[in-house]
Amino acid sequence: MQGVGFRPAVYRIARALELSGVVYNDTKGVTIELQGREEKIAEFLVRLRSNADKPPLAEIKSCDLVELPVIEAEDKFTIQTSDSQGSPLSQVTADIATCRDCLAEMVDEEDFRYGYPFINCTNCGPRYSIVKNIPYDRPNTTMSVFKMCDKCAAQYTEVTDRRFHAQPVACGECGPSIRLTDNKGKTIETQTENVIAETAHLLSDGKIAAIKGIGGFHLAADALNNKAVERLRERKKRDHKPFAMMADSIEKIKKYAIVSESAEQLLKSPQSPIVLLPKKPNSTIASSAAEGVSTYGFMLCYAPLHYLLFEQLKKCGIDVLVMTSGNISDEPLICKNDLALERLGDVADAFLMHDREIYRQVDDSIVHFVDEQPVLLRRARGYVPTPLIIEENCEREIFAGGADLKNTFCFAKQNQFICSEHIGDLEDAEVYHHYINSIEHLRILFEVEPKVVAYDLHPGYLSTQHALSLESSKLIGIQHHWAHIASILAEYGLSGPVIGLAADGTGYGTDGAIWGCECMIASLEKFERFGHLAYYQLAGADKASKEAVRPALSLLQKAYGSKFTLQKFDWLLKRIEPDIKRLRIISEQLEKGVNCVETSSLGRVFDAAAAMLGLGSYNHFDAQLPMALEATAAAGVEDRYELETFWPPGEPYRFVLDKTIRQIVDDVQNQVDTGIISAKFHNTISEILLGFAVICRSETNLNTVALSGGVFCNRYLINRLIKQLRQNDFSVLFNREVPSNDGGISVGQAAIAANIYTVS
Ligand SMILES: [Zn+2]
Ligand SMILES: [Zn+2]
């Protein structure tokens, strides 16, 4: 990658070891020619890889050594600034959290960037969010409007300087500045120190501030002030999602959440994601900040402005801020000043803005831990556009459209998959618009000319309709869960076959049913549906993923057959849907099969179970009910419910939940503790998935299991299943670099399409 300070580092090491030669970039990477004593060259290679000498953002993926004849003795080492900028893929890097060197300078009164909210260097600062075009050079970024002063320019042009070719380099003399306005855009304050002090003051007063950061605006409130947090939630509208929070030190986060050593490393990493951490009991964080979940999403400050703000917040007695995405409900993150005022004027009381334009909005990334390893739930700032490297080159360039929920899209070019940042749910018109624009921007930025388009089979998906409109390309429809499993194969550089277990909410099946609990024998070439959860009916397709009464009623009717009456289950159903008239309509729909679809969705079974336990009856956001169910599950429970199976000759193996549902109803009626029912339910689902793997292995001799799908965001389920699979001598693969939810679909689609066009 360019722009990470690699050549200057090579220069420094070579000079220190008195080696002569040259370093330069070309389209393939970095070439270093060295002349000197053999042991010094050996030492050079060691130091090049050591963390002390290597720039923090550089990663050496491979290194080839060739011996050259000495033609003439050289006496110096030089950096050759090549004309070639390298391939577009190697130029644009991700946005990186402020580094320690810059932070030290920012608090040093002697430094000319003392207290400057936009300090950055080659090792940190914005990249992807400010680049308009390639080559990645200052005129092609939103920094082009700022003319470097002499001091900044001197650092920018000095090869040995930490700011050599750092495109966003700036200082208080020449660079961007901040201002504070009211919610109408009227300027309150422009002097840097006062802007920050006044913002801190407003926040300590319980006010809400919109703060422009690296990838967009945040809406900020004092996380310990319940009234302020509730007001923020009300004003954001229909937003029930847990709010992310920010602190300026690990110690502060540890007051409210349990931070493991690996979580601490991740929080402090250059990517600086939101990390989901178990809540501490008796935490004083406002309860409305994160209800119905067992974790807090915390991040550390990652922009210089954040640090300066927290310095002032300390004086006002504020520890932690809610820092949630600056948008209304499910609309795209807002990154432009005028749009922020227009859309968030009713949400925020004040706006802390700056004049460094954000060209692409990039959300905060979210990471949690599975099997004690970091796993991305939302891949965006800090991770995008870092490509996934594949072993073989694609003969044709590919566009993969992704899925409609938690959308990302992906390009395949040469030996790389370039996956977009989290785009959002395409059903929102603004998000769809953003999707179409983003595809075009990244296509131009990375110089991709796709000849092949991969899309989901769901005919109702907007992403599918968009793909089908690209007529000049070769179109490849890919089944949703096959793409999920393929995303794992892509991550691990495998081609399969493996036993694929997909635990998911909704995915269109090849038989027109909605699939969601699948066991498939899958490779990049093909898949075979080995088993699935026995179908049940879902009434009112669109509403079924929101209203738990729909799967609940269906599963109950199926489990009790002719013994089911609404009256008999009135005690249970009224907590899910108090309106008896609606119950009757849905029940009749199910009996007559009107506007119903068959499904093996596992997500909807979680919805139904959560609703039967009285944990809510509506998904205000994706997986709200399943998350509530996971949060209640008691630890240390090994019991589970009984299962039935069904295997007609020549058809997929099936697990049937009828008995399970009847036993859950009995437990609810007998007032068994909710945490125990939830744990038993989770254990039962784990048993189904394990069962699929065991039977599939006995039929195929395959021993590797790949776990993907949105339901695997459930840590209780996936951790238990991984353990059980390993106890049964399976080798287990799960998503780490791309989300197991629908955010990973585009990578899976790209992998399957690329496999068809691989150059061997
Ligand atoms: Zn820095
Ligand atoms: Zn300057």
Coordinates of C-alpha atoms and ligand atoms in Angstrom, one line a residue, residues 112-113 148-152 170-175, ligand 2:
F112 CA 3.2 24.5 15.9
R113 CA 0.2 22.2 15.8
M148 CA -0.1 24.2 2.5
C149 CA 1.9 26.8 4.4
D150 CA 5.7 26.7 4.2
K151 CA 6.2 24.7 7.4
C152 CA 3.6 22.0 6.3
A170 CA -2.3 20.8 7.7
C171 CA -1.9 23.2 10.6
G172 CA -3.8 26.0 12.2
E173 CA -2.2 28.5 9.8
C174 CA -3.2 26.7 6.6
G175 CA -5.7 24.0 7.2
Ligands
ZN2 ZN 0.4 24.6 7.7

